Coordinates of C-alpha atoms in Angstrom, one line a residue:
M1 CA -124.9 94.4 -189.3
A2 CA -126.5 91.8 -191.4
V3 CA -125.1 89.6 -194.1
S4 CA -127.0 90.0 -197.4
I5 CA -126.5 87.6 -200.3
S6 CA -127.7 88.4 -203.8
K7 CA -129.4 85.3 -205.2
V8 CA -128.9 86.8 -208.7
K9 CA -125.1 87.2 -208.3
C10 CA -124.5 84.0 -206.3
N11 CA -123.5 81.0 -208.3
G12 CA -122.9 78.6 -205.4
C13 CA -119.2 78.4 -205.8
R14 CA -118.7 77.7 -202.1
A15 CA -115.9 80.3 -201.7
C16 CA -117.8 82.0 -198.9
A17 CA -118.8 78.7 -197.2
D18 CA -115.2 77.5 -197.3
I19 CA -113.8 80.7 -195.7
C20 CA -116.4 81.3 -193.0
P21 CA -114.8 80.8 -189.6
A22 CA -118.2 80.2 -188.0
N23 CA -119.3 77.7 -190.6
A24 CA -122.5 79.8 -190.9
I25 CA -122.8 79.6 -194.7
K26 CA -124.3 76.6 -196.4
I27 CA -125.0 76.0 -200.1
E28 CA -128.6 75.1 -200.8
Q29 CA -130.0 74.7 -204.3
N30 CA -126.7 76.2 -205.7
K31 CA -127.1 79.4 -203.6
A32 CA -125.4 80.5 -200.4
V33 CA -127.6 80.7 -197.3
V34 CA -126.5 82.4 -194.1
S35 CA -127.5 80.9 -190.7
D36 CA -128.2 82.8 -187.5
E37 CA -124.8 81.6 -186.2
R38 CA -123.0 84.1 -188.4
V39 CA -120.4 86.4 -186.7
E40 CA -120.4 89.2 -189.3
C41 CA -116.6 89.3 -189.7
G42 CA -116.8 90.1 -193.4
E43 CA -114.5 87.3 -194.6
C44 CA -117.2 86.1 -197.0
V45 CA -117.6 89.6 -198.4
N46 CA -114.0 89.7 -199.3
E47 CA -113.8 86.2 -200.6
C48 CA -116.8 86.2 -203.0
P49 CA -115.6 86.4 -206.6
N50 CA -119.0 87.6 -207.8
G51 CA -119.6 90.4 -205.3
A52 CA -122.8 88.7 -204.2
I53 CA -122.3 89.3 -200.5
S54 CA -122.5 92.5 -198.6
L55 CA -122.8 93.7 -195.0
Q56 CA -125.9 95.8 -194.4
K57 CA -126.4 98.2 -191.4

């Protein structure tokens, strides 16, 4: 599965970056960006208050 972040919905609040156990999410230009080190655990999906993150098959 791949992590998908909606640039429209993301407001750069850092909730996903703060909860990520792999430290694979960074905030760049006020938007979340996922690195290749992601573990696809889904923690960020559940934590995002804006529904900007999803797991895609």
